[in-house]
PDB file of C-alpha atoms and ligand atoms in Angstrom:
ATOM      1  CA  UNK A   1     139.343  74.208 112.363  1.00 47.00           C
ATOM      2  CA  UNK A   2     141.612  73.621 115.163  1.00 51.00           C
ATOM      3  CA  UNK A   3     144.545  71.504 114.504  1.00 53.00           C
ATOM      4  CA  UNK A   4     144.921  68.512 116.628  1.00 56.00           C
ATOM      5  CA  UNK A   5     147.639  69.005 119.322  1.00 59.00           C
ATOM      6  CA  UNK A   6     149.953  66.002 117.947  1.00 70.00           C
ATOM      7  CA  UNK A   7     149.984  67.467 114.472  1.00 77.00           C
ATOM      8  CA  UNK A   8     150.934  71.025 115.963  1.00 78.00           C
ATOM      9  CA  UNK A   9     153.698  69.118 117.985  1.00 81.00           C
ATOM     10  CA  UNK A  10     154.695  67.267 115.149  1.00 83.00           C
ATOM     11  CA  UNK A  11     155.307  70.532 112.742  1.00 84.00           C
ATOM     12  CA  UNK A  12     158.042  71.752 115.004  1.00 93.00           C
ATOM     13  CA  UNK A  13     159.912  68.482 115.982  1.00 93.00           C
ATOM     14  CA  UNK A  14     162.388  69.153 113.026  1.00 94.00           C
ATOM     15  CA  UNK A  15     163.381  72.459 114.688  1.00 96.00           C
ATOM     16  CA  UNK A  16     164.505  70.830 118.158  1.00 94.00           C
ATOM     17  CA  UNK A  17     168.210  70.837 118.662  1.00 93.00           C
ATOM     18  CA  UNK A  18     168.744  73.333 115.814  1.00 93.00           C
ATOM     19  CA  UNK A  19     170.478  76.792 116.258  1.00 94.00           C
ATOM     20  CA  UNK A  20     167.638  79.286 116.599  1.00 94.00           C
ATOM     21  CA  UNK A  21     165.155  76.485 116.613  1.00 96.00           C
ATOM     22  CA  UNK A  22     162.803  77.809 119.159  1.00 97.00           C
ATOM     23  CA  UNK A  23     162.304  80.946 117.038  1.00 97.00           C
ATOM     24  CA  UNK A  24     161.909  78.961 113.849  1.00 96.00           C
ATOM     25  CA  UNK A  25     159.304  76.738 115.926  1.00 97.00           C
ATOM     26  CA  UNK A  26     157.418  79.691 117.086  1.00 97.00           C
ATOM     27  CA  UNK A  27     157.465  81.151 113.470  1.00 94.00           C
ATOM     28  CA  UNK A  28     156.110  77.804 111.989  1.00 94.00           C
ATOM     29  CA  UNK A  29     153.260  77.642 114.454  1.00 95.00           C
ATOM     30  CA  UNK A  30     152.230  81.301 113.946  1.00 93.00           C
ATOM     31  CA  UNK A  31     152.218  80.884 110.194  1.00 88.00           C
ATOM     32  CA  UNK A  32     150.229  77.809 110.456  1.00 89.00           C
ATOM     33  CA  UNK A  33     147.772  79.326 112.369  1.00 89.00           C
ATOM     34  CA  UNK A  34     144.500  80.460 110.816  1.00 84.00           C
ATOM     35  CA  UNK A  35     144.300  83.555 113.074  1.00 88.00           C
ATOM     36  CA  UNK A  36     148.018  84.499 112.743  1.00 90.00           C
ATOM     37  CA  UNK A  37     149.001  84.210 116.254  1.00 94.00           C
ATOM     38  CA  UNK A  38     150.362  81.828 118.765  1.00 96.00           C
ATOM     39  CA  UNK A  39     147.935  80.537 121.533  1.00 95.00           C
ATOM     40  CA  UNK A  40     148.681  79.669 124.959  1.00 96.00           C
ATOM     41  CA  UNK A  41     148.849  76.160 124.125  1.00 95.00           C
ATOM     42  CA  UNK A  42     151.332  76.796 121.318  1.00 96.00           C
ATOM     43  CA  UNK A  43     153.509  78.689 123.890  1.00 97.00           C
ATOM     44  CA  UNK A  44     153.276  75.602 126.483  1.00 97.00           C
ATOM     45  CA  UNK A  45     153.922  73.319 123.375  1.00 96.00           C
ATOM     46  CA  UNK A  46     157.420  75.120 122.382  1.00 97.00           C
ATOM     47  CA  UNK A  47     158.361  75.289 125.979  1.00 97.00           C
ATOM     48  CA  UNK A  48     157.764  71.563 126.487  1.00 96.00           C
ATOM     49  CA  UNK A  49     159.661  70.574 123.339  1.00 96.00           C
ATOM     50  CA  UNK A  50     162.431  72.653 123.873  1.00 96.00           C
ATOM     51  CA  UNK A  51     162.699  71.958 127.549  1.00 96.00           C
ATOM     52  CA  UNK A  52     162.670  75.704 128.613  1.00 97.00           C
ATOM     53  CA  UNK A  53     160.101  77.573 131.126  1.00 97.00           C
ATOM     54  CA  UNK A  54     156.899  78.875 129.958  1.00 97.00           C
ATOM     55  CA  UNK A  55     157.985  82.192 131.093  1.00 97.00           C
ATOM     56  CA  UNK A  56     161.012  82.152 128.477  1.00 97.00           C
ATOM     57  CA  UNK A  57     158.968  81.433 125.537  1.00 97.00           C
ATOM     58  CA  UNK A  58     156.438  84.104 126.488  1.00 97.00           C
ATOM     59  CA  UNK A  59     159.366  86.641 126.963  1.00 96.00           C
ATOM     60  CA  UNK A  60     160.711  85.712 123.669  1.00 95.00           C
ATOM     61  CA  UNK A  61     157.327  85.985 121.858  1.00 95.00           C
ATOM     62  CA  UNK A  62     156.388  89.340 123.402  1.00 93.00           C
ATOM     63  CA  UNK A  63     160.023  90.766 122.771  1.00 92.00           C
ATOM     64  CA  UNK A  64     159.658  90.165 118.809  1.00 88.00           C
ATOM     65  CA  UNK A  65     157.295  92.404 117.121  1.00 80.00           C
ATOM     66  CA  UNK A  66     156.607  89.715 114.267  1.00 82.00           C
ATOM     67  CA  UNK A  67     154.725  87.260 116.857  1.00 91.00           C
ATOM     68  CA  UNK A  68     151.395  87.915 118.141  1.00 92.00           C
ATOM     69  CA  UNK A  69     149.444  86.466 121.031  1.00 93.00           C
ATOM     70  CA  UNK A  70     146.253  87.657 119.881  1.00 90.00           C
ATOM     71  CA  UNK A  71     144.227  86.425 116.932  1.00 92.00           C
ATOM     72  CA  UNK A  72     144.821  88.804 113.688  1.00 93.00           C
ATOM     73  CA  UNK A  73     144.088  88.739 109.920  1.00 94.00           C
ATOM     74  CA  UNK A  74     145.130  86.311 107.434  1.00 92.00           C
ATOM     75  CA  UNK A  75     147.545  88.663 106.031  1.00 94.00           C
ATOM     76  CA  UNK A  76     149.680  91.309 108.027  1.00 93.00           C
ATOM     77  CA  UNK A  77     150.342  94.650 106.552  1.00 96.00           C
ATOM     78  CA  UNK A  78     153.159  96.527 108.156  1.00 95.00           C
ATOM     79  CA  UNK A  79     153.685 100.032 107.262  1.00 96.00           C
ATOM     80  CA  UNK A  80     157.183 101.776 108.283  1.00 93.00           C
ATOM     81  CA  UNK A  81     156.778 104.806 110.175  1.00 91.00           C
ATOM     82  CA  UNK A  82     160.613 105.648 110.794  1.00 91.00           C
ATOM     83  CA  UNK A  83     162.123 108.986 109.505  1.00 91.00           C
ATOM     84  CA  UNK A  84     163.105 107.982 106.075  1.00 91.00           C
ATOM     85  CA  UNK A  85     159.743 106.486 104.931  1.00 92.00           C
ATOM     86  CA  UNK A  86     157.806 109.131 106.814  1.00 92.00           C
ATOM     87  CA  UNK A  87     159.482 112.054 105.087  1.00 93.00           C
ATOM     88  CA  UNK A  88     158.537 110.576 101.581  1.00 93.00           C
ATOM     89  CA  UNK A  89     154.880 109.916 102.291  1.00 92.00           C
ATOM     90  CA  UNK A  90     154.556 106.731 104.922  1.00 94.00           C
ATOM     91  CA  UNK A  91     151.845 108.770 106.871  1.00 94.00           C
ATOM     92  CA  UNK A  92     149.672 109.189 103.742  1.00 96.00           C
ATOM     93  CA  UNK A  93     150.241 105.717 102.835  1.00 96.00           C
ATOM     94  CA  UNK A  94     148.959 104.502 106.442  1.00 97.00           C
ATOM     95  CA  UNK A  95     146.021 106.954 106.339  1.00 97.00           C
ATOM     96  CA  UNK A  96     145.012 105.460 102.824  1.00 97.00           C
ATOM     97  CA  UNK A  97     145.413 101.885 104.106  1.00 98.00           C
ATOM     98  CA  UNK A  98     143.058 102.858 106.992  1.00 98.00           C
ATOM     99  CA  UNK A  99     140.593 104.349 104.818  1.00 97.00           C
ATOM    100  CA  UNK A 100     140.463 101.579 102.210  1.00 97.00           C
ATOM    101  CA  UNK A 101     140.352  98.764 105.188  1.00 97.00           C
ATOM    102  CA  UNK A 102     137.887 100.608 107.058  1.00 97.00           C
ATOM    103  CA  UNK A 103     140.315 100.195 110.149  1.00 97.00           C
ATOM    104  CA  UNK A 104     142.840 102.015 112.336  1.00 96.00           C
ATOM    105  CA  UNK A 105     146.207 100.851 112.665  1.00 95.00           C
ATOM    106  CA  UNK A 106     146.399  97.723 115.204  1.00 92.00           C
ATOM    107  CA  UNK A 107     142.982  96.884 113.723  1.00 94.00           C
ATOM    108  CA  UNK A 108     141.579  93.716 111.776  1.00 95.00           C
ATOM    109  CA  UNK A 109     139.203  94.073 108.978  1.00 96.00           C
ATOM    110  CA  UNK A 110     135.688  92.309 109.553  1.00 94.00           C
ATOM    111  CA  UNK A 111     136.502  89.689 107.291  1.00 93.00           C
ATOM    112  CA  UNK A 112     139.621  88.564 109.061  1.00 93.00           C
ATOM    113  CA  UNK A 113     141.358  89.231 105.775  1.00 95.00           C
ATOM    114  CA  UNK A 114     143.973  91.983 106.933  1.00 97.00           C
ATOM    115  CA  UNK A 115     145.824  93.218 110.123  1.00 96.00           C
ATOM    116  CA  UNK A 116     147.324  96.659 109.603  1.00 97.00           C
ATOM    117  CA  UNK A 117     150.254  97.428 111.858  1.00 94.00           C
ATOM    118  CA  UNK A 118     152.414 100.649 112.109  1.00 93.00           C
ATOM    119  CA  UNK A 119     155.814  99.322 112.727  1.00 91.00           C
ATOM    120  CA  UNK A 120     159.551 100.499 112.794  1.00 89.00           C
ATOM    121  CA  UNK A 121     161.865 100.226 110.057  1.00 91.00           C
ATOM    122  CA  UNK A 122     161.411  97.204 107.693  1.00 91.00           C
ATOM    123  CA  UNK A 123     165.048  97.428 106.591  1.00 91.00           C
ATOM    124  CA  UNK A 124     164.274  98.629 103.178  1.00 93.00           C
ATOM    125  CA  UNK A 125     165.180 102.078 103.545  1.00 93.00           C
ATOM    126  CA  UNK A 126     166.282 102.486  99.838  1.00 93.00           C
ATOM    127  CA  UNK A 127     163.115 101.964  98.339  1.00 94.00           C
ATOM    128  CA  UNK A 128     160.983 104.141 101.022  1.00 93.00           C
ATOM    129  CA  UNK A 129     158.148 104.540 101.479  1.00 94.00           C
ATOM    130  CA  UNK A 130     157.577 100.745 102.247  1.00 93.00           C
ATOM    131  CA  UNK A 131     155.278  98.399 103.531  1.00 96.00           C
ATOM    132  CA  UNK A 132     155.397  94.617 103.991  1.00 95.00           C
ATOM    133  CA  UNK A 133     152.471  92.413 103.617  1.00 96.00           C
ATOM    134  CA  UNK A 134     153.218  89.167 105.086  1.00 90.00           C
ATOM    135  CA  UNK A 135     156.993  88.575 104.118  1.00 87.00           C
ATOM    136  CA  UNK A 136     156.393  90.318 100.937  1.00 95.00           C
ATOM    137  CA  UNK A 137     158.046  94.276 100.426  1.00 95.00           C
ATOM    138  CA  UNK A 138     156.214  96.729  98.365  1.00 96.00           C
ATOM    139  CA  UNK A 139     158.663  99.970  97.878  1.00 95.00           C
ATOM    140  CA  UNK A 140     158.533 103.197  96.251  1.00 94.00           C
ATOM    141  CA  UNK A 141     154.757 102.843  97.029  1.00 94.00           C
ATOM    142  CA  UNK A 142     152.253 105.464  96.338  1.00 94.00           C
ATOM    143  CA  UNK A 143     148.803 105.402  97.747  1.00 94.00           C
ATOM    144  CA  UNK A 144     147.409 105.341  94.253  1.00 95.00           C
ATOM    145  CA  UNK A 145     148.713 101.765  94.008  1.00 96.00           C
ATOM    146  CA  UNK A 146     146.936 100.444  97.161  1.00 97.00           C
ATOM    147  CA  UNK A 147     143.445  99.672  95.758  1.00 97.00           C
ATOM    148  CA  UNK A 148     144.999  97.213  93.189  1.00 97.00           C
ATOM    149  CA  UNK A 149     147.273  95.695  95.807  1.00 97.00           C
ATOM    150  CA  UNK A 150     144.735  95.108  98.328  1.00 97.00           C
ATOM    151  CA  UNK A 151     142.558  93.681  95.335  1.00 97.00           C
ATOM    152  CA  UNK A 152     145.326  91.260  94.558  1.00 96.00           C
ATOM    153  CA  UNK A 153     145.067  89.693  98.263  1.00 96.00           C
ATOM    154  CA  UNK A 154     141.144  89.870  98.050  1.00 95.00           C
ATOM    155  CA  UNK A 155     141.224  87.930  94.986  1.00 95.00           C
ATOM    156  CA  UNK A 156     143.386  85.319  96.321  1.00 91.00           C
ATOM    157  CA  UNK A 157     141.418  84.835  99.163  1.00 87.00           C
ATOM    158  CA  UNK A 158     138.153  84.203  96.958  1.00 87.00           C
ATOM    159  CA  UNK A 159     140.110  81.508  94.690  1.00 84.00           C
TER     160      UNK A 159
HETATM  161  S1  FES B 201     162.875 103.388 107.408  1.00 82.02           S
HETATM  162 FE1  FES B 201     161.232 102.728 106.315  1.00 82.02          FE
HETATM  163  S2  FES B 201     162.236 100.714 105.673  1.00 82.02           S
HETATM  164 FE2  FES B 201     163.753 101.805 106.770  1.00 82.02          FE
END
């Protein structure tokens, strides 16, 4: 279901005038999007609300890897590929996720539940190898833990 434009607009009014308000507004709009992305209408809305050119908002959105401009899955799985995670098995974790989800990194499952992304450091190197699902970190992960972890999210989606 697509939300009415005035509802989307009201969601970000609170951020106008706040330090970092534009980023907060973009994050709010993306997190409220069923397909986990920022549409051209969202970009124009933010530009209008914050009184900045559309190109500036596009520049911001494309700079930060946490924002997307194309539809994604309901849950975003990010697998760190930097050296500290790589040396303790991140590539095995990524390969196992690709196998379980039947997609390659960058892809979205056919049911729209998961998007899998390979990314740089998640800032939790002390618990390498690490992944994030949405904003939750899973560290010291083994590929054997993945089926149960994915099952939790699938069960939640069916509830
Ligand atoms: S290198 Fe993987 S979380 Fe920092």
